[in-house]
Coordinates of N, CA and C in Angstrom, one line a residue:
X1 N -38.0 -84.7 0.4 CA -37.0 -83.6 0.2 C -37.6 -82.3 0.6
X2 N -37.1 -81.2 1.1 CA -37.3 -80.6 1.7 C -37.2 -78.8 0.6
X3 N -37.8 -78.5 0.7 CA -38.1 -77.4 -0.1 C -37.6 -75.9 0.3
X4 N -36.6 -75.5 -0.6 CA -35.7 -74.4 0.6 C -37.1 -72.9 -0.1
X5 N -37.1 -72.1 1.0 CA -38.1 -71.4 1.0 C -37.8 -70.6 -0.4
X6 N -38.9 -69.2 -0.7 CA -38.6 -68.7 -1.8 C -38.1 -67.5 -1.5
X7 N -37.8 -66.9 -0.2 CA -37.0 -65.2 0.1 C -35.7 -66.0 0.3
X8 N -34.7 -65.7 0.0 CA -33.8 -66.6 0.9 C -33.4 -66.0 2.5
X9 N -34.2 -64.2 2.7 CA -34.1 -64.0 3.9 C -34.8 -64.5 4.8
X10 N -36.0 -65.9 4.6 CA -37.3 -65.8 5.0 C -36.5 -66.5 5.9
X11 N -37.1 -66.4 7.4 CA -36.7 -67.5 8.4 C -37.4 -68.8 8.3
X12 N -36.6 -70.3 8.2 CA -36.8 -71.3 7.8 C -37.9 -71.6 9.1
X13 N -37.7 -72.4 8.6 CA -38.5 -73.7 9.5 C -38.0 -73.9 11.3
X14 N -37.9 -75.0 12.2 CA -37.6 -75.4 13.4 C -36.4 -75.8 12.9
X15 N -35.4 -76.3 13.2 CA -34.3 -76.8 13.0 C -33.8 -77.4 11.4
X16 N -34.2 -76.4 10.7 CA -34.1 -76.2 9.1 C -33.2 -74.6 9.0
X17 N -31.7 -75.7 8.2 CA -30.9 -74.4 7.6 C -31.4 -73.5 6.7
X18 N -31.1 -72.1 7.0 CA -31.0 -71.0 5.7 C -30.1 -71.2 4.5
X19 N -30.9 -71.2 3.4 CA -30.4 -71.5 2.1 C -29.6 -70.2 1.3
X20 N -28.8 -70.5 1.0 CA -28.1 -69.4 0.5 C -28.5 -69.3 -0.9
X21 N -28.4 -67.9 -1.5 CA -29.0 -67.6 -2.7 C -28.4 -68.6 -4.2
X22 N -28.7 -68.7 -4.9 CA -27.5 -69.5 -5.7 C -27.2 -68.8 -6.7
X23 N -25.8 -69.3 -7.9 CA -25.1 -68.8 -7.7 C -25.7 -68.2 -8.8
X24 N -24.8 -66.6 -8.7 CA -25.2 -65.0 -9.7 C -26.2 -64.9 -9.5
X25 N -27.1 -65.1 -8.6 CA -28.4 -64.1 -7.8 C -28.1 -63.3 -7.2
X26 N -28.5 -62.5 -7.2 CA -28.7 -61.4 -6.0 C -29.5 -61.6 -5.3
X27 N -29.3 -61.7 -4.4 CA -30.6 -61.6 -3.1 C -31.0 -59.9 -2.8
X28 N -32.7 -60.9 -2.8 CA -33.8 -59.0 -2.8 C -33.0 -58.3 -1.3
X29 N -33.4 -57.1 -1.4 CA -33.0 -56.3 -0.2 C -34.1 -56.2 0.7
X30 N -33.5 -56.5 2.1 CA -34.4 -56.7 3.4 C -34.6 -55.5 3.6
X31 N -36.1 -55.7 4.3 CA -36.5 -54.4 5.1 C -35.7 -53.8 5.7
X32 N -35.2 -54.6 7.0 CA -34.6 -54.0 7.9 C -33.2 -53.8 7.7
X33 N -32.5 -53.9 6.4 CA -31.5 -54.2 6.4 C -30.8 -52.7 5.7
X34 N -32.1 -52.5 4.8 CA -32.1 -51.7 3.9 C -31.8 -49.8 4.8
X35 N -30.3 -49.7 3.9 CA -29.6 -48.0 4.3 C -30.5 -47.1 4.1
X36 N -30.3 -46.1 5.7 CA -31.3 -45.0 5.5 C -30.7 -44.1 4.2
X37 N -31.6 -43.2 3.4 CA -31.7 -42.5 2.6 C -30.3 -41.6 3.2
X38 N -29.4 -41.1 2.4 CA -28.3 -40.2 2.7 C -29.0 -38.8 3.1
X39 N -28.6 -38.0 4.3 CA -28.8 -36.7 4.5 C -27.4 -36.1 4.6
X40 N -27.6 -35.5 3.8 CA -27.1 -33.7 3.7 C -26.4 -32.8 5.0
X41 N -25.4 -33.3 5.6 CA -25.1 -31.9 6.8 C -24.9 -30.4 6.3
X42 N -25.3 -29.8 7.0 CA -25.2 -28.2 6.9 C -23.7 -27.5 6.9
X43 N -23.0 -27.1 5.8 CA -21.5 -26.9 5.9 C -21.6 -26.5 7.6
X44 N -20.3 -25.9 8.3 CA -19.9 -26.1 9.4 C -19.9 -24.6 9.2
X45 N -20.3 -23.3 10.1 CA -19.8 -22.3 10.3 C -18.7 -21.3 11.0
X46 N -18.1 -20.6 9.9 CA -16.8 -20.9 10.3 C -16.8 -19.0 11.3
X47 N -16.5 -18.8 12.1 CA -16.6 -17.2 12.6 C -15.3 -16.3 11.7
X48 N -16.0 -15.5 11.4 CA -14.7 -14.7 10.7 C -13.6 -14.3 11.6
X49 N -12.3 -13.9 10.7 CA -11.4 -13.6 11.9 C -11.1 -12.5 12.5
X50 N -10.5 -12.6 13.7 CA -10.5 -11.4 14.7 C -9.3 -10.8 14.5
X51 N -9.0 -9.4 14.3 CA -8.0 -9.2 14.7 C -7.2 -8.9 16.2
X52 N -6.1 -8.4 16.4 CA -5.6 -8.8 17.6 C -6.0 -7.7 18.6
X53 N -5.6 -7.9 19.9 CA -6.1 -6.7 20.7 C -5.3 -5.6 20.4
X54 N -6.0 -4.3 20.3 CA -5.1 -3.1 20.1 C -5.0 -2.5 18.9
X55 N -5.9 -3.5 18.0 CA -5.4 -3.3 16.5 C -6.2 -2.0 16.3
X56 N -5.9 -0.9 15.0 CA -6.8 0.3 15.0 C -8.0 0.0 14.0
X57 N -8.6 0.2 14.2 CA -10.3 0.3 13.5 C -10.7 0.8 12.4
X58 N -11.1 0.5 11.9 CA -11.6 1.3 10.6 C -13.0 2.1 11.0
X59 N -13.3 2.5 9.6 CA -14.5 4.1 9.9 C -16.2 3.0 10.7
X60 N -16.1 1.8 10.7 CA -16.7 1.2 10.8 C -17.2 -0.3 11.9
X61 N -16.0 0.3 12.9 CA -15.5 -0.6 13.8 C -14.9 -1.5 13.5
X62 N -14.2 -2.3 12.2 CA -13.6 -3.6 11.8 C -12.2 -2.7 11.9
X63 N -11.6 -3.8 12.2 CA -9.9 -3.6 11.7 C -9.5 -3.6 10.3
X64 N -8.7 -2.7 10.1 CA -8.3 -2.7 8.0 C -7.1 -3.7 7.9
X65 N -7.6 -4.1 6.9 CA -7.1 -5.2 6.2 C -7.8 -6.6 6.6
X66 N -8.7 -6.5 8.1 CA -9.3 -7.6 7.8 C -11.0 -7.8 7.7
X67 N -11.2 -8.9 7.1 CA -12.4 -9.0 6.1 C -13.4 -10.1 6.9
X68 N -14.8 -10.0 6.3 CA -15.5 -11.4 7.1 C -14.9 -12.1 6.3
X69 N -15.3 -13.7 6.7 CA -15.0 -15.0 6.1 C -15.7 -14.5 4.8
X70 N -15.1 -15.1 4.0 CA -15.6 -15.1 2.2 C -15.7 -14.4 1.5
X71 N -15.2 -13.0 1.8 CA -14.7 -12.0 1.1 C -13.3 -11.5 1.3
X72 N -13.2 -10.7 -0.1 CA -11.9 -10.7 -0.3 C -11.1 -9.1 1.1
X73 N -9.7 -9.4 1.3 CA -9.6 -8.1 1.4 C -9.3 -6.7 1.2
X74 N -10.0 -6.0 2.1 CA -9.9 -4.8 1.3 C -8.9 -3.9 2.3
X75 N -8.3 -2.9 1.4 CA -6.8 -2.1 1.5 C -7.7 -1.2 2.3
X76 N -7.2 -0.6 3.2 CA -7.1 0.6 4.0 C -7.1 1.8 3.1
X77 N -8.3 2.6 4.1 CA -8.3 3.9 3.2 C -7.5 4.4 3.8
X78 N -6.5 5.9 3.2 CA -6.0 7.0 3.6 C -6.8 7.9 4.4
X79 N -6.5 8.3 5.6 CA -6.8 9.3 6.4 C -7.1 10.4 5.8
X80 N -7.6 11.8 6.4 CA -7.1 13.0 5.8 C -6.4 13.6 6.0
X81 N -5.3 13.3 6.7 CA -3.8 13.8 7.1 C -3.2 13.3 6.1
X82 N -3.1 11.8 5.6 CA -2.0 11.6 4.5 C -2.4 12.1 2.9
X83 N -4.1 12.1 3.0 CA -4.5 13.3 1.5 C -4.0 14.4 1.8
X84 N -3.8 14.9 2.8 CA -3.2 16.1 2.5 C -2.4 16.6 2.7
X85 N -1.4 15.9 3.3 CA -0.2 15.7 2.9 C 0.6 15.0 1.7
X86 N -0.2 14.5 0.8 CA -0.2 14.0 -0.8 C -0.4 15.4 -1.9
X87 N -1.6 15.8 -1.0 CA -1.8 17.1 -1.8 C -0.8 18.3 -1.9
X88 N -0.2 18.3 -0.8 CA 0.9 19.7 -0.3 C 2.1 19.2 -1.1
X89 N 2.7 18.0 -1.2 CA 3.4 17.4 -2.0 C 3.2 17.4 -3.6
X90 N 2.3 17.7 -4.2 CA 2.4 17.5 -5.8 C 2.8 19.4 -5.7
X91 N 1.9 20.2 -4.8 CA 2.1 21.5 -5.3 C 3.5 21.6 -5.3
X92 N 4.5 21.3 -4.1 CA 6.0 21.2 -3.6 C 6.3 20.8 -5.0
X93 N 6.0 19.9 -6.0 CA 6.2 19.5 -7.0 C 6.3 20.4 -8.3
X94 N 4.9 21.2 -8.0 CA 4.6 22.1 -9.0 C 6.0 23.9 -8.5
X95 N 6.0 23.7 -7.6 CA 6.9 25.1 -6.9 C 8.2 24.7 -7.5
X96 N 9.3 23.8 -7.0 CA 10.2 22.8 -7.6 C 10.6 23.0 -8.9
X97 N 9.5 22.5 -9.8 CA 9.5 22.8 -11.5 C 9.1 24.3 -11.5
X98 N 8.8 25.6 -11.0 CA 9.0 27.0 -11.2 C 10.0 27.3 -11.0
X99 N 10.7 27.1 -9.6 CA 12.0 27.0 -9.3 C 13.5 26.5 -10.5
X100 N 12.7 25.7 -10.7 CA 13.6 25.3 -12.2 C 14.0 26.4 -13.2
X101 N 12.4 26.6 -13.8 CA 12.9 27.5 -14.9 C 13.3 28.5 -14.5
X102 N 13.4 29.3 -13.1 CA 13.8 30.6 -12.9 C 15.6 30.7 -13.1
X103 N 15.7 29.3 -12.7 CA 17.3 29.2 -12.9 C 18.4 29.9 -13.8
X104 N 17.7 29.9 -15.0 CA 18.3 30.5 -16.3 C 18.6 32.0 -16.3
X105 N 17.8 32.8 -15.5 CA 17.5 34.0 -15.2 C 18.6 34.4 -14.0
X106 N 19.1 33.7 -13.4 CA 20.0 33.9 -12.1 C 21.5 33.6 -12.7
X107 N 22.0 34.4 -14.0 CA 23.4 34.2 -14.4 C 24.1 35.2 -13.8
X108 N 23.7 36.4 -13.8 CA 24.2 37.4 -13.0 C 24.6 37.4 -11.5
X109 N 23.9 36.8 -10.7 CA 23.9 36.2 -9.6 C 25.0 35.1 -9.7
X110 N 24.9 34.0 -10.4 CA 26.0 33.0 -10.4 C 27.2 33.5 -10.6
X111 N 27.5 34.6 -11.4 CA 28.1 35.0 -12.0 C 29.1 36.0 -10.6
X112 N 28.0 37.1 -10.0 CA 29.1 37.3 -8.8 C 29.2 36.4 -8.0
X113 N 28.6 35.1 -7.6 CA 29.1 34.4 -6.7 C 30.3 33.6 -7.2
X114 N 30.5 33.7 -8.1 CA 32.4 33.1 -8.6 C 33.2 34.1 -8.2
X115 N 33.0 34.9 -8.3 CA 33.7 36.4 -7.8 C 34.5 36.5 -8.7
X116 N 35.9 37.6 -8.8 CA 36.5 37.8 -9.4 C 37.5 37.5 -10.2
X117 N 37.2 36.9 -11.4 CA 38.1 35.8 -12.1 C 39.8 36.4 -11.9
X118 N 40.7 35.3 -11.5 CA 42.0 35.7 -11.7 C 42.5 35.8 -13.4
X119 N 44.0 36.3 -13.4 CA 44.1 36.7 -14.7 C 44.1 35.6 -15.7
X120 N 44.2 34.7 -15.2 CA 44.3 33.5 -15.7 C 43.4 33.0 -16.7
X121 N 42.1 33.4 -16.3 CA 40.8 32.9 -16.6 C 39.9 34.0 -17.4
X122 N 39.6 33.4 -18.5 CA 39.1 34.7 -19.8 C 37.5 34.6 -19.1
X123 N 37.3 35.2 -20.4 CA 35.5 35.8 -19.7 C 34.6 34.3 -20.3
X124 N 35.4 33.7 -21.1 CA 34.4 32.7 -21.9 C 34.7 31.5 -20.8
X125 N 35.7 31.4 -20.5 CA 35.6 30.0 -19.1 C 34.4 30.6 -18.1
X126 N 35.0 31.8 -17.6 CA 33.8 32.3 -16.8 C 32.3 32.1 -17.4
X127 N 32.3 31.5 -18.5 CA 30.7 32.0 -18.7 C 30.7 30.3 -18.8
X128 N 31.4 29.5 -19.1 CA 31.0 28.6 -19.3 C 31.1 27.6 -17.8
X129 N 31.4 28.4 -16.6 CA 31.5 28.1 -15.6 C 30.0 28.2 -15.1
X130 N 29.8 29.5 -15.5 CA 28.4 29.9 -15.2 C 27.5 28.6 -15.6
X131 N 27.4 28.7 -16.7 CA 26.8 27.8 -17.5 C 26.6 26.4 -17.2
X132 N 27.5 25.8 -16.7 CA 27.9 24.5 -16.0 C 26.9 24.6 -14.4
X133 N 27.0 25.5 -14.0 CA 26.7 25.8 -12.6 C 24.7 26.3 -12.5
X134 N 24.3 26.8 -14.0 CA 22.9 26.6 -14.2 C 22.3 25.4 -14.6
X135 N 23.3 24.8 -15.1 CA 22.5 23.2 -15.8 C 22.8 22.1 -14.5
X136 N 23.8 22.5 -13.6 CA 23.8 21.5 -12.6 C 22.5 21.6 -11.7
X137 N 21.8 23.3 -11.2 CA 21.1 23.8 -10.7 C 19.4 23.2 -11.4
X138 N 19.1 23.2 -12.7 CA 18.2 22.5 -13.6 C 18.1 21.2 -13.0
X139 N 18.9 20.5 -13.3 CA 19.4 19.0 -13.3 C 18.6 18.8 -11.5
X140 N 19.3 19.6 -10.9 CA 18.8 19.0 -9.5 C 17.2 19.2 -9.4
X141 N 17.0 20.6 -10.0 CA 15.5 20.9 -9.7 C 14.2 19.9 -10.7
X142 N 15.2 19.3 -11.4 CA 14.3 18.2 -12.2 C 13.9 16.8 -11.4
X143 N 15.3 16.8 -10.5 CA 15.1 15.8 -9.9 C 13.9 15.6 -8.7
X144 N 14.0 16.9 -8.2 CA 13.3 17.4 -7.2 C 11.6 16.9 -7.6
X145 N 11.7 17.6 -8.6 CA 10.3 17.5 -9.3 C 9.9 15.8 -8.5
X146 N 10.3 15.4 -9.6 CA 10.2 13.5 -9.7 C 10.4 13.4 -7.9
X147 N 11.1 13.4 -7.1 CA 11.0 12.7 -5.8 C 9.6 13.4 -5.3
X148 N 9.2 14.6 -5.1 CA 8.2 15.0 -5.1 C 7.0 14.0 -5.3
X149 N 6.7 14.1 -6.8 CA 5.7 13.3 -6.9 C 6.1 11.6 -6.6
X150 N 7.2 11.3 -6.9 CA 7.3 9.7 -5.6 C 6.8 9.3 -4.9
X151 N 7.4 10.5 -3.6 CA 7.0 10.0 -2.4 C 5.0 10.5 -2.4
X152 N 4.5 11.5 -3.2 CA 3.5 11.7 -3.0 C 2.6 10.4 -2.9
X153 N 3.1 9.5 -4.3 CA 2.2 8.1 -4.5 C 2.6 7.5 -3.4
X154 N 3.9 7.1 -3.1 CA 4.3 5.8 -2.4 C 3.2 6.1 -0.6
X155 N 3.5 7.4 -0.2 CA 2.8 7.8 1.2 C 1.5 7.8 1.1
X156 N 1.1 7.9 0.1 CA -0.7 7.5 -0.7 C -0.8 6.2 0.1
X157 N 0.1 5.2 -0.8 CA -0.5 3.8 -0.6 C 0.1 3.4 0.8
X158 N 1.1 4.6 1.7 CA 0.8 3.6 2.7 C 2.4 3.1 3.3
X159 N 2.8 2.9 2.4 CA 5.0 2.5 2.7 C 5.2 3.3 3.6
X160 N 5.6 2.5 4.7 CA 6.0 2.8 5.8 C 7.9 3.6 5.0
X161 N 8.4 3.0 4.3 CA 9.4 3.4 4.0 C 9.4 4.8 3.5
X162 N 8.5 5.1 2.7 CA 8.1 6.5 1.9 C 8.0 7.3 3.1
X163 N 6.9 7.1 4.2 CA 7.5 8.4 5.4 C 9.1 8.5 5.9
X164 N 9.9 7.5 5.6 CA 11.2 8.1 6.7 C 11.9 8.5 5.0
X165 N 11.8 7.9 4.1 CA 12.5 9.0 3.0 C 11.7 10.6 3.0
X166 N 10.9 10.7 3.1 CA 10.2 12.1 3.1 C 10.4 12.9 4.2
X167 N 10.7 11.9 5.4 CA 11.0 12.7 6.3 C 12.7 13.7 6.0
X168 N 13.6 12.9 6.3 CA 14.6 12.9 5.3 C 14.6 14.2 4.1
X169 N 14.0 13.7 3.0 CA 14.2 14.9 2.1 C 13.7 16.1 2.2
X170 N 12.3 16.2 3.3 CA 11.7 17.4 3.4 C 13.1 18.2 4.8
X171 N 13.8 17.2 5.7 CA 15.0 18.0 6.5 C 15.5 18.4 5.4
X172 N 16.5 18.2 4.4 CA 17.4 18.8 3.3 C 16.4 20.1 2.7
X173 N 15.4 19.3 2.2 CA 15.0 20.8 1.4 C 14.4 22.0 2.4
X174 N 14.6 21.8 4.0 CA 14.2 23.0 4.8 C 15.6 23.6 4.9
X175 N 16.5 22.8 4.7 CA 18.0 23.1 5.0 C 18.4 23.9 3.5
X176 N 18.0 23.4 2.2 CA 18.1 23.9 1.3 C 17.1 24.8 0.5
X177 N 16.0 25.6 1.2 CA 15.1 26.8 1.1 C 15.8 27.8 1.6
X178 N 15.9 27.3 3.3 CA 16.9 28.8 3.9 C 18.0 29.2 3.4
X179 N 19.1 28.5 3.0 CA 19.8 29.0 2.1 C 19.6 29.4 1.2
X180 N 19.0 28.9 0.1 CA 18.0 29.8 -1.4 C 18.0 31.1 -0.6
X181 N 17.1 31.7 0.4 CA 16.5 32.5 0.4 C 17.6 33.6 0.8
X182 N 18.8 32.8 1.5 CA 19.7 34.0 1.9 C 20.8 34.3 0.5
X183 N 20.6 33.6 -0.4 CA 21.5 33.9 -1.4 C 20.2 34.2 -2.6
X184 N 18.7 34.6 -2.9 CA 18.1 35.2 -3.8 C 18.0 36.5 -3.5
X185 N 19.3 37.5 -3.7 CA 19.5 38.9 -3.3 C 18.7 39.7 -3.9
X186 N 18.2 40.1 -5.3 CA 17.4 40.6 -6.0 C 16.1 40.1 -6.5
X187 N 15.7 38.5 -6.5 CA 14.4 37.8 -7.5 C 13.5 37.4 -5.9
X188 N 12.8 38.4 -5.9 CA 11.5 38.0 -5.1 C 11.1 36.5 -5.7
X189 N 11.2 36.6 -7.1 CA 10.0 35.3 -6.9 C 10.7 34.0 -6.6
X190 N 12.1 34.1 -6.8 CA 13.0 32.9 -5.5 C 12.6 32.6 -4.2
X191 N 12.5 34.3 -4.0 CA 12.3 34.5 -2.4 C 11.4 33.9 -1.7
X192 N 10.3 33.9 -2.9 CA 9.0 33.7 -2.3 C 8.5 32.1 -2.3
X193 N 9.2 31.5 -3.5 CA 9.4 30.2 -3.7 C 9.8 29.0 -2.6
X194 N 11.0 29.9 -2.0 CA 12.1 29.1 -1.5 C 10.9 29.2 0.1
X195 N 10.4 30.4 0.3 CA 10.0 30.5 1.7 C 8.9 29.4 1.7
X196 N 8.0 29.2 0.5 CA 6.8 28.5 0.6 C 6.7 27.4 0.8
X197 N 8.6 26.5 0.0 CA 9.0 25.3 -0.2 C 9.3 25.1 1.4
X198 N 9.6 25.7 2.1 CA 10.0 25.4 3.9 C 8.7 25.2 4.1
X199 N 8.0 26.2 4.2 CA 6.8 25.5 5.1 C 5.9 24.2 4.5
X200 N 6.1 24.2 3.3 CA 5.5 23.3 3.2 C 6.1 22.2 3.4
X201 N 7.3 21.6 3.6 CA 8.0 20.6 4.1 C 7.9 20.2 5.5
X202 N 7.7 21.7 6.6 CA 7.6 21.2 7.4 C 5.8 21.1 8.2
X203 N 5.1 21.5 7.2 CA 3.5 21.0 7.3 C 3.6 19.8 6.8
X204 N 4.4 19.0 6.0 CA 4.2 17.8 5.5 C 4.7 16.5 6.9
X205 N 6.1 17.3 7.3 CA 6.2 16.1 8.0 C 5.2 16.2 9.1
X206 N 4.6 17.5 9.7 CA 3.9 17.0 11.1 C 2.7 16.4 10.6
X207 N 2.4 16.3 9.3 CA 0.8 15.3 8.8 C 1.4 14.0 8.9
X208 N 2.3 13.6 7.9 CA 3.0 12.2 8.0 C 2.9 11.8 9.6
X209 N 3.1 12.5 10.7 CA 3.3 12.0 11.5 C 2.5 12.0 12.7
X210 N 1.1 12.5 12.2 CA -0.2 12.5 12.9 C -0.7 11.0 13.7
X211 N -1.6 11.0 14.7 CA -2.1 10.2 15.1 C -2.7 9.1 14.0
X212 N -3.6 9.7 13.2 CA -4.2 8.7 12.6 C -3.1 8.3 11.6
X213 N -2.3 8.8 10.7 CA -1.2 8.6 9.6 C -0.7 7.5 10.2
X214 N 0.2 7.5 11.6 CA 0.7 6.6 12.2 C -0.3 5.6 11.8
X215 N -0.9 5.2 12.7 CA -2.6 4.2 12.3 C -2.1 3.5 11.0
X216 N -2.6 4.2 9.9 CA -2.8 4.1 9.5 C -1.8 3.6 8.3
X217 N -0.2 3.7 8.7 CA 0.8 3.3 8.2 C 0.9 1.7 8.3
X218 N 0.6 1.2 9.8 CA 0.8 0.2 10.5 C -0.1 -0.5 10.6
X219 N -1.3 -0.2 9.3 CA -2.3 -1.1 9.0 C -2.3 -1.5 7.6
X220 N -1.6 -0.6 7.0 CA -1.0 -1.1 5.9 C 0.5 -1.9 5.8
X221 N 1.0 -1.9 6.7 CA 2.0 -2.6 6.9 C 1.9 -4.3 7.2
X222 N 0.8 -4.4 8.3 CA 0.5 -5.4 9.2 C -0.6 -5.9 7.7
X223 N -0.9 -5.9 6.6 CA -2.1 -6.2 5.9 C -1.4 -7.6 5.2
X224 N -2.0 -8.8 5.2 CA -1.2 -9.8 4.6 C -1.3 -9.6 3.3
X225 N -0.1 -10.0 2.7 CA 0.1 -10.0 1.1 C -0.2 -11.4 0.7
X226 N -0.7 -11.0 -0.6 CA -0.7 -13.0 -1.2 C 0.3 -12.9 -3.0

């Protein structure tokens, strides 16, 4: 009887079968059979992304809004056209609200611009006409205030929308200074109000609509949201 070897990988004999292990053994692990040790590949590097041709640059050669791989991104700074054009805007804000309170002081003035009451009409309608006609005048200059500082924030951060409403409201209030100024017949400090509120409307749109502002709209625009 023939003696089956003791590896069961050992190679037998001349014309002697290999013995299979029996049974619930494990058979030892062969040299050569035995898996190399696991190695580790190096993650894959990935190139950060490009933006497209044409896009405008930041203070630093990168395009705004976009970021290397693995960092987060970062929002576009404001120019110094649209600071200061943010800036000229809160004063418009602060002028606005003077404009306001002077209102109360201009009854006399309201008062000939109704002209000559017919007989119909006692002195106390007249006054409460008046009256009616300074709280409408408040009311708008309150509002004035608030869009003011609005659009100041919104063109801060960049809303393409916030320049064509500004553009827009600063046409009316150039349309509605010159007027002021031809109907503040006696109160300089209308006068002077109403003249400062023009220019400053139309120094605001030619910043809004600078070289870099543009840029700079249309990099905040193009910036992906998540």
């Amino acid at each position: 009887m023939t003696t089956p070897p003791s590896d069961p990988y050992e190679t037998p004999g001349e014309n002697q079968p290999a013995q299979p292990p029996r049974y619930g053994e494990t058979p030892p692990p062969h040299p050569e059979r035995t898996p190399p040790p696991y190695q580790r590949q190096p993650p894959e590097q990935v190139p950060p992304e490009q933006p497209p041709p044409g896009y405008p640059t930041g203070p630093y050669g990168q395009a705004p809004g976009y970021a290397p791989y693995g960092q987060p991104m970062a929002k576009p700074e404001p120019p110094a056209s649209i600071l200061q054009a943010v800036r000229l805007m809160y004063a418009g804000a602060v002028l606005s609200l003077l404009w306001t309170l002077l209102q109360p002081t201009q009854r006399d003035t309201v008062r000939d611009a109704l002209g000559n009451p017919d007989a119909e009409v006692t002195a106390e309608d007249l006054d409460t006409f008046v009256n009616v006609a300074i709280g409408f005048a408040v009311a708008i200059g309150l509002i004035t205030v608030g869009l003011w500082i609005l659009m100041a924030r919104t063109n801060r951060d960049g809303k393409t929308w916030a320049r064509v409403v500004a553009t827009v409201l600063g046409a009316i209030g150039i349309l509605g200074g010159l007027r002021g100024m031809l109907q503040a017949d006696d109160s300089i400090g209308l006068l002077i109000i109403n003249l400062t509120l023009v220019v400053l409307a139309v120094w605001i749109i030619v910043l809004l609509y600078r070289r870099e502002s543009s840029d700079y709209y249309n990099a905040v625009s193009q910036r992906p949201r998540y």
